[in-house]
Short mmCIF file of C-alpha atoms and ligand atoms in Angstrom, two decimals:
data_model
loop_
_atom_site.label_atom_id
_atom_site.label_comp_id
_atom_site.label_asym_id
_atom_site.label_seq_id
_atom_site.Cartn_x
_atom_site.Cartn_y
_atom_site.Cartn_z
CA MET A 1 0.00 0.00 0.00
CA LYS A 2 1.23 3.45 -0.87
CA PRO A 3 1.77 5.48 2.33
CA TYR A 4 -0.89 8.13 2.76
CA VAL A 5 0.03 11.75 3.21
CA VAL A 6 -1.80 11.65 6.56
CA ALA A 7 0.94 9.55 8.02
CA PHE A 8 3.57 12.23 7.51
CA VAL A 9 1.75 15.38 8.43
CA ARG A 10 0.96 16.51 11.96
CA PRO A 11 -2.24 18.42 11.21
CA ASP A 12 -2.36 19.88 14.71
CA ARG A 13 0.85 21.73 13.92
CA MET A 14 -0.24 22.75 10.47
CA ASN A 15 -0.59 26.32 9.31
CA ALA A 16 -1.70 27.88 6.04
CA GLN A 17 1.73 27.41 4.50
CA ASP A 18 1.77 23.72 5.34
CA LEU A 19 -1.66 23.42 3.76
CA LEU A 20 -0.30 24.92 0.58
CA TRP A 21 2.35 22.20 0.43
CA LEU A 22 -0.21 19.59 1.25
CA LEU A 23 -2.39 20.69 -1.61
CA LEU A 24 0.34 21.07 -4.25
CA PRO A 25 0.13 17.45 -5.37
CA LEU A 26 -3.58 18.01 -5.86
CA ALA A 27 -2.84 20.87 -8.25
CA ALA A 28 -0.21 18.86 -10.08
CA ALA A 29 -2.47 15.85 -10.39
CA SER A 30 -5.33 18.01 -11.58
CA GLY A 31 -3.20 19.61 -14.29
CA TRP A 32 -1.94 16.27 -15.39
CA PHE A 33 -5.44 14.93 -15.57
CA VAL A 34 -6.67 17.88 -17.57
CA ALA A 35 -3.89 17.35 -20.07
CA ARG A 36 -4.97 13.78 -20.53
CA LEU A 37 -8.65 14.41 -20.94
CA ASP A 38 -9.90 13.96 -24.46
CA SER A 39 -11.53 16.90 -26.16
CA LYS A 40 -15.02 15.43 -25.90
CA ARG A 41 -14.87 15.04 -22.11
CA GLN A 42 -13.09 18.34 -21.74
CA ALA A 43 -15.93 20.06 -23.55
CA ALA A 44 -18.42 18.48 -21.19
CA ARG A 45 -16.62 19.68 -18.10
CA SER A 46 -18.19 22.50 -16.19
CA PHE A 47 -15.03 23.89 -14.64
CA ASP A 48 -11.31 24.05 -15.10
CA LEU A 49 -9.44 21.87 -12.56
CA PRO A 50 -6.40 23.99 -11.67
CA SER A 51 -8.50 27.09 -11.24
CA ALA A 52 -10.93 25.09 -9.07
CA TYR A 53 -8.02 24.07 -6.93
CA PHE A 54 -6.80 27.65 -6.54
CA ARG A 55 -10.30 28.84 -5.74
CA GLY A 56 -10.53 26.15 -3.06
CA LEU A 57 -7.19 27.10 -1.64
CA ASN A 58 -8.23 30.73 -1.61
CA PHE A 59 -11.37 29.88 0.38
CA LEU A 60 -9.26 27.90 2.82
CA LEU A 61 -6.80 30.72 3.33
CA ASN A 62 -9.70 33.12 3.85
CA GLU A 63 -11.04 30.79 6.53
CA GLN A 64 -14.06 29.76 4.52
CA PRO A 65 -13.52 26.02 4.82
CA ASP A 66 -17.07 25.03 3.82
CA LYS A 67 -16.70 26.65 0.41
CA ALA A 68 -13.23 25.15 0.11
CA ILE A 69 -14.60 21.70 0.83
CA GLU A 70 -17.23 22.11 -1.92
CA ILE A 71 -14.50 22.89 -4.42
CA PHE A 72 -12.26 20.04 -3.36
CA VAL A 73 -15.11 17.58 -3.48
CA GLN A 74 -15.81 18.71 -7.06
CA VAL A 75 -12.16 18.20 -7.97
CA LEU A 76 -12.37 14.74 -6.53
CA GLU A 77 -15.27 13.89 -8.84
CA VAL A 78 -12.86 13.47 -11.73
CA ASN A 79 -9.65 12.55 -10.02
CA SER A 80 -9.17 9.72 -7.58
CA GLU A 81 -5.46 10.54 -7.38
CA THR A 82 -6.35 13.25 -4.87
CA VAL A 83 -7.83 10.86 -2.31
CA GLU A 84 -4.80 11.16 -0.06
CA THR A 85 -5.09 14.93 0.03
CA HIS A 86 -8.74 14.69 1.01
CA LEU A 87 -7.91 12.18 3.72
CA ALA A 88 -5.30 14.56 5.06
CA LEU A 89 -7.75 17.42 4.92
CA GLY A 90 -10.43 15.43 6.78
CA ASN A 91 -7.90 14.38 9.38
CA LEU A 92 -6.84 18.01 9.79
CA PHE A 93 -10.41 19.16 10.42
CA ARG A 94 -11.04 16.38 12.94
CA ARG A 95 -7.92 17.21 14.90
CA ARG A 96 -8.89 20.85 14.96
CA GLY A 97 -12.21 19.81 16.45
CA GLU A 98 -14.19 20.61 13.31
CA VAL A 99 -15.77 17.20 13.29
CA GLU A 100 -18.78 17.97 11.08
CA ARG A 101 -16.49 19.12 8.29
CA ALA A 102 -14.34 16.04 8.68
CA ILE A 103 -17.45 13.86 8.47
CA ARG A 104 -18.58 15.62 5.28
CA ILE A 105 -15.21 15.14 3.61
CA HIS A 106 -15.01 11.47 4.52
CA GLN A 107 -18.63 10.74 3.59
CA ASN A 108 -18.07 12.36 0.20
CA LEU A 109 -14.94 10.31 -0.30
CA ILE A 110 -16.71 7.06 0.51
CA ALA A 111 -19.48 7.89 -1.97
CA ARG A 112 -16.95 7.94 -4.81
CA PRO A 113 -17.26 4.82 -6.96
CA THR A 114 -13.69 5.28 -8.20
CA LEU A 115 -12.09 4.51 -4.83
CA ASP A 116 -10.28 1.23 -4.60
CA ARG A 117 -10.97 -1.14 -1.72
CA GLU A 118 -7.95 -0.04 0.27
CA GLN A 119 -8.80 3.64 -0.01
CA ARG A 120 -12.42 3.00 0.91
CA THR A 121 -11.62 1.07 4.08
CA TYR A 122 -9.10 3.72 5.06
CA ALA A 123 -11.70 6.47 4.57
CA LEU A 124 -14.20 4.41 6.62
CA LEU A 125 -11.67 4.14 9.46
CA GLU A 126 -11.29 7.90 9.37
CA LEU A 127 -15.05 8.41 9.32
CA GLY A 128 -15.42 6.11 12.32
CA GLN A 129 -12.93 8.25 14.22
CA ASP A 130 -14.91 11.37 13.27
CA TYR A 131 -18.07 9.76 14.69
CA PHE A 132 -16.20 8.78 17.84
CA LYS A 133 -14.93 12.31 18.33
CA ALA A 134 -18.43 13.65 17.71
CA GLY A 135 -19.74 11.34 20.44
CA LEU A 136 -21.74 9.27 17.92
CA PHE A 137 -20.56 6.03 19.50
CA ASP A 138 -23.22 3.76 17.96
CA ARG A 139 -22.32 4.82 14.43
CA ALA A 140 -18.59 4.54 15.15
CA GLU A 141 -19.09 1.10 16.69
CA ASN A 142 -21.01 -0.20 13.66
CA LEU A 143 -18.33 1.04 11.29
CA PHE A 144 -15.47 -0.43 13.31
CA LEU A 145 -17.30 -3.75 13.72
CA GLU A 146 -17.63 -3.94 9.95
CA LEU A 147 -14.00 -2.96 9.43
CA ALA A 148 -12.78 -5.46 12.00
CA GLU A 149 -13.83 -8.11 9.47
CA VAL A 150 -11.61 -6.57 6.78
CA ARG A 151 -8.23 -8.19 7.12
CA ALA A 152 -6.09 -5.18 6.22
CA HIS A 153 -7.48 -2.92 8.92
CA SER A 154 -8.91 -5.22 11.54
CA GLU A 155 -6.22 -4.49 14.12
CA GLN A 156 -6.75 -0.74 13.97
CA ALA A 157 -10.54 -1.15 13.92
CA LEU A 158 -10.42 -3.40 16.98
CA ARG A 159 -8.24 -0.91 18.86
CA LEU A 160 -10.71 1.86 18.06
CA LEU A 161 -13.60 -0.41 19.12
CA LEU A 162 -11.85 -0.97 22.45
CA ASN A 163 -11.67 2.81 22.92
CA ILE A 164 -15.44 3.01 22.52
CA TYR A 165 -16.15 0.13 24.91
CA GLN A 166 -13.83 1.59 27.54
CA GLN A 167 -15.43 4.99 27.19
CA GLU A 168 -18.90 3.45 27.45
CA LYS A 169 -17.83 1.03 30.20
CA GLU A 170 -19.14 -1.91 28.14
CA TRP A 171 -16.70 -4.37 29.65
CA ASP A 172 -18.29 -7.55 28.20
CA LYS A 173 -17.81 -6.24 24.69
CA ALA A 174 -14.32 -5.01 25.59
CA ILE A 175 -13.37 -8.54 26.63
CA GLN A 176 -14.65 -10.00 23.35
CA ALA A 177 -12.86 -7.37 21.27
CA SER A 178 -9.62 -7.91 23.24
CA HIS A 179 -9.64 -11.64 22.54
CA LYS A 180 -10.03 -10.87 18.82
CA LEU A 181 -7.35 -8.18 18.91
CA ALA A 182 -4.93 -10.53 20.70
CA ARG A 183 -5.46 -13.07 17.88
CA VAL A 184 -5.14 -10.54 15.06
CA ALA A 185 -2.14 -8.66 16.51
CA GLY A 186 -0.46 -11.81 17.81
CA LYS A 187 0.00 -10.20 21.23
CA ARG A 188 -1.15 -11.28 24.66
CA MET A 189 -3.74 -9.03 26.25
CA ASP A 190 -4.36 -11.15 29.35
CA ASP A 191 -3.51 -8.39 31.83
CA VAL A 192 -5.94 -5.96 30.17
CA ILE A 193 -8.66 -8.63 29.93
CA ALA A 194 -8.19 -9.28 33.67
CA GLN A 195 -8.74 -5.55 34.31
CA TYR A 196 -12.02 -5.68 32.36
CA TYR A 197 -13.17 -8.58 34.54
CA CYS A 198 -12.18 -6.53 37.60
CA GLU A 199 -14.34 -3.68 36.30
CA LEU A 200 -17.29 -6.09 35.97
CA ALA A 201 -16.54 -7.41 39.46
CA GLU A 202 -16.53 -3.93 40.97
CA GLN A 203 -19.84 -3.13 39.26
CA ALA A 204 -21.37 -6.31 40.74
CA PHE A 205 -19.79 -5.57 44.14
CA ALA A 206 -21.25 -2.06 44.16
CA LYS A 207 -24.71 -3.57 43.50
CA GLY A 208 -24.25 -5.99 46.38
CA ASP A 209 -24.07 -9.02 44.09
CA PHE A 210 -21.13 -10.65 45.89
CA SER A 211 -21.41 -13.99 44.17
CA ALA A 212 -21.23 -12.45 40.68
CA ALA A 213 -18.33 -10.28 41.84
CA ARG A 214 -16.42 -13.35 43.03
CA ASP A 215 -17.07 -15.14 39.71
CA PHE A 216 -15.70 -12.20 37.71
CA LEU A 217 -12.64 -12.01 39.95
CA ARG A 218 -11.95 -15.70 39.45
CA GLN A 219 -12.09 -15.08 35.70
CA ALA A 220 -9.73 -12.13 36.11
CA LEU A 221 -7.24 -14.32 37.94
CA ALA A 222 -7.68 -17.07 35.36
CA ALA A 223 -6.79 -14.56 32.61
CA ASP A 224 -3.87 -13.08 34.56
CA GLY A 225 -2.63 -14.89 37.64
CA ASN A 226 -0.65 -11.78 38.61
CA CYS A 227 -3.65 -9.45 38.64
CA VAL A 228 -3.11 -7.55 41.90
CA ARG A 229 -6.38 -5.71 41.56
CA ALA A 230 -8.37 -8.98 41.46
CA SER A 231 -6.75 -10.12 44.72
CA ILE A 232 -7.42 -6.79 46.42
CA VAL A 233 -11.09 -6.69 45.35
CA LEU A 234 -11.60 -10.40 46.12
CA GLY A 235 -10.34 -9.72 49.66
CA ASP A 236 -12.69 -6.73 49.91
CA VAL A 237 -15.67 -8.87 48.85
CA HIS A 238 -14.83 -11.59 51.39
CA ALA A 239 -14.37 -8.98 54.12
CA GLU A 240 -17.71 -7.37 53.25
CA GLU A 241 -19.32 -10.77 53.70
CA GLY A 242 -17.56 -11.18 57.04
CA ARG A 243 -15.22 -13.93 55.83
CA TYR A 244 -12.01 -12.44 57.17
CA ARG A 245 -9.83 -15.56 56.86
CA GLU A 246 -10.59 -15.78 53.13
CA ALA A 247 -10.07 -12.04 52.85
CA ILE A 248 -6.60 -12.31 54.41
CA GLU A 249 -5.78 -15.20 52.09
CA ALA A 250 -6.74 -13.14 49.02
CA TRP A 251 -4.83 -10.03 50.13
CA ARG A 252 -1.74 -12.05 51.04
CA ARG A 253 -1.47 -13.16 47.40
CA VAL A 254 -0.55 -9.57 46.45
CA GLU A 255 2.88 -10.07 48.00
CA ASN A 256 3.79 -12.73 45.43
CA GLN A 257 1.97 -11.08 42.53
CA ASP A 258 3.72 -7.72 42.80
CA ALA A 259 5.33 -6.72 46.09
CA HIS A 260 5.11 -3.01 45.10
CA TYR A 261 1.43 -3.15 45.99
CA PHE A 262 1.88 -4.84 49.36
CA GLY A 263 1.35 -1.49 51.05
CA GLU A 264 -2.16 -1.40 49.52
CA VAL A 265 -3.24 -4.44 51.55
CA ALA A 266 -1.14 -4.13 54.74
CA HIS A 267 -3.72 -2.10 56.65
CA ARG A 268 -6.56 -4.28 55.30
CA ILE A 269 -4.84 -7.44 56.53
CA ALA A 270 -4.21 -5.88 59.96
CA GLU A 271 -7.86 -4.82 60.23
CA ALA A 272 -9.08 -8.33 59.30
CA TYR A 273 -6.92 -9.94 62.00
CA ARG A 274 -8.35 -7.46 64.51
CA ARG A 275 -11.89 -8.31 63.43
CA LEU A 276 -11.04 -11.95 64.07
CA ASN A 277 -9.62 -10.97 67.50
CA ASP A 278 -6.51 -12.85 66.42
CA GLU A 279 -3.77 -10.72 68.00
CA GLN A 280 -1.30 -13.59 67.81
CA GLY A 281 -1.91 -14.14 64.07
CA LEU A 282 -1.63 -10.39 63.44
CA TYR A 283 1.72 -10.16 65.24
CA GLN A 284 3.12 -13.28 63.59
CA PHE A 285 2.06 -12.30 60.09
CA PHE A 286 3.61 -8.84 60.19
CA SER A 287 6.82 -9.81 61.99
CA ALA A 288 7.34 -12.53 59.37
CA ALA A 289 6.47 -10.15 56.50
CA LEU A 290 9.01 -7.64 57.80
CA GLN A 291 11.71 -10.28 57.46
CA ARG A 292 10.86 -10.49 53.75
CA HIS A 293 10.23 -6.79 52.97
CA ALA A 294 11.44 -3.48 54.28
CA ALA A 295 8.42 -1.61 52.87
CA VAL A 296 7.60 1.49 54.91
CA SER A 297 3.89 0.64 55.02
CA LEU A 298 4.77 -2.64 56.76
CA VAL A 299 6.99 -0.84 59.27
CA LEU A 300 4.22 1.66 60.05
CA THR A 301 1.57 -1.05 60.41
CA PHE A 302 3.82 -3.10 62.67
CA ALA A 303 4.60 -0.02 64.79
CA ASP A 304 0.83 0.25 65.49
CA ILE A 305 0.67 -3.45 66.38
CA ILE A 306 3.57 -3.12 68.84
CA LYS A 307 2.05 0.03 70.34
CA GLN A 308 -1.21 -1.82 71.05
CA ARG A 309 0.52 -4.93 72.36
CA ASP A 310 3.58 -3.63 74.20
CA GLY A 311 3.01 0.08 74.67
CA ILE A 312 4.25 3.32 73.16
CA LYS A 313 7.89 3.03 74.31
CA SER A 314 8.33 -0.30 72.55
CA ALA A 315 6.76 1.12 69.39
CA GLU A 316 9.16 4.08 69.53
CA LYS A 317 12.14 1.78 69.94
CA PHE A 318 11.00 -0.31 66.97
CA VAL A 319 10.59 2.75 64.71
CA VAL A 320 14.02 4.11 65.69
CA GLU A 321 15.64 0.78 64.77
CA ALA A 322 13.77 0.63 61.48
CA LEU A 323 14.82 4.22 60.68
CA ARG A 324 18.47 3.35 61.34
CA ARG A 325 18.24 0.59 58.73
CA HIS A 326 16.15 2.59 56.19
CA PRO A 327 15.99 6.34 56.85
CA ASN A 328 12.77 7.82 55.34
CA VAL A 329 10.31 10.65 55.95
CA HIS A 330 7.33 8.37 56.70
CA GLY A 331 9.12 6.62 59.57
CA LEU A 332 10.39 9.95 60.88
CA HIS A 333 6.85 11.30 60.80
CA ARG A 334 5.57 8.32 62.79
CA LEU A 335 8.38 8.73 65.33
CA LEU A 336 7.42 12.39 65.80
CA GLU A 337 3.77 11.37 66.23
CA LEU A 338 4.77 8.95 68.98
CA ASN A 339 6.89 11.67 70.62
CA VAL A 340 4.13 14.29 70.41
CA GLU A 341 1.81 11.89 72.25
CA GLN A 342 4.25 11.67 75.16
CA ALA A 343 5.47 15.29 75.24
CA GLU A 344 4.04 18.20 77.24
CA GLY A 345 4.35 21.99 77.32
CA PRO A 346 6.76 23.84 74.99
CA ALA A 347 8.46 20.61 73.90
CA LYS A 348 5.11 19.40 72.55
CA THR A 349 4.63 22.66 70.59
CA ASP A 350 8.09 22.35 69.03
CA LEU A 351 7.50 18.74 68.09
CA MET A 352 4.13 19.64 66.53
CA LEU A 353 5.83 22.28 64.40
CA LEU A 354 8.47 19.81 63.28
CA LYS A 355 5.80 17.21 62.53
CA GLY A 356 4.01 19.76 60.33
CA ILE A 357 7.16 20.38 58.30
CA ILE A 358 7.83 16.65 57.87
CA GLU A 359 4.17 16.18 56.88
CA GLU A 360 4.71 18.48 53.89
CA LEU A 361 7.90 16.68 52.92
CA ARG A 362 6.02 13.44 53.20
CA GLN A 363 3.47 14.52 50.57
CA GLN A 364 6.24 14.46 47.98
CA HIS A 365 7.05 10.87 48.83
CA GLN A 366 3.64 9.29 48.56
CA GLY A 367 0.94 8.68 46.01
CA TYR A 368 1.12 6.88 42.70
CA VAL A 369 3.03 7.37 39.50
CA CYS A 370 2.42 6.03 35.98
CA GLN A 371 5.48 4.09 34.80
CA GLN A 372 4.53 4.92 31.22
CA CYS A 373 3.90 8.67 31.17
CA GLY A 374 4.94 9.87 34.63
CA PHE A 375 1.43 10.99 35.66
CA ARG A 376 1.28 11.40 39.45
CA GLY A 377 -1.82 11.20 41.58
CA ARG A 378 -3.00 10.63 45.11
CA THR A 379 -5.26 7.73 44.26
CA LEU A 380 -4.47 4.48 42.53
CA HIS A 381 -5.83 4.41 38.96
CA TRP A 382 -5.72 1.04 37.26
CA LEU A 383 -6.30 2.89 33.97
CA CYS A 384 -3.94 5.88 33.74
CA PRO A 385 -6.08 9.03 33.25
CA SER A 386 -3.28 10.64 31.30
CA CYS A 387 -1.99 8.01 28.85
CA SER A 388 -4.96 5.55 29.05
CA ARG A 389 -2.82 2.51 29.78
CA TRP A 390 -3.87 -0.27 32.10
CA ASN A 391 -1.65 -1.51 34.90
CA SER A 392 0.93 1.24 34.46
CA THR A 393 0.41 3.10 37.75
CA LYS A 394 2.37 2.00 40.81
CA PRO A 395 2.77 3.32 44.33
CA VAL A 396 5.69 5.72 44.67
CA VAL A 397 8.61 3.61 45.82
CA GLU A 398 8.70 4.02 49.56
CA GLU A 399 11.70 1.95 50.58
ZN1 ZN B 401 0.18 7.17 32.12
#
């Protein structure tokens, strides 16, 4: 396939001069075509091609794009060589947010009987993207579904379909489309499919349908055994139903799936042990976990456990030892908290001030960051709001 002009032009950075360059091949092709027309056809023609092109360009430069489009569409009537230029023009309008104009250009293109199959499917892909941008999801979906059957463009069509399903939160359809896309593109999409199942599970969970939620989570884990989110939500469902042992079991899996997220479940696990009145189990679990990980969240959780069990002095001693091994602002903050509790008078005021300063420092060392685009946020997004990737956001490294 000949590369389309669209691929080489960044329409969002285009100005009038760029447009002129873009449209030059159109003028050249038109002139060439005119030269080749026989006298009979030339006599029947209602307008002269090069002058039509210049009139169109003039309208464009005078910011009268509708009139320009009319002219270009007329030029296209007799010359399918200009398809690429029209595609580029349609793409330009869509990117500038002038979706109705883009739709008109692409619809006119598709109506041309002279288009070859490749050009037609390409124009349909573009039209589908116009519909998507215009919020006409049903129309876009129908087009992409049709195009997904065309071998040359099925991968792109399926990716665009996935965009629609994600936007519309139609997770069932997203799962189906992902399986097809994985086949067509020859790539595994198991981790994304697991996220879609997690979305379905959270919907069911929110409605109070715990059994459906658990089923979806099992499917998520079947698709991707390392799906941290499925383990977290499965634990939440069990806990909601009062099954704390099962909840702990689900949350504990996170450690082996991806230890970065262990901090997400540490406080949940501690709370579940407390609900079970299992102080012994709580102490044993966290002291053993601390042998395996030096994560700050574990240190902080264990400091609370020691404080409850052995008193504030023991907790303070534990935090000081942990800080000696791994100095960090979170541990320092907890140490100050413990000190503030025990202090009185002016010493307490000074410690409060210091705690406030450390608190601000601490803000810079917490939250979540997308490994793909660097987006930072305070909450954990499984789908990055900035680059729209799944599974790319991790807790800020706290060790
Ligand atoms: Zn991102």
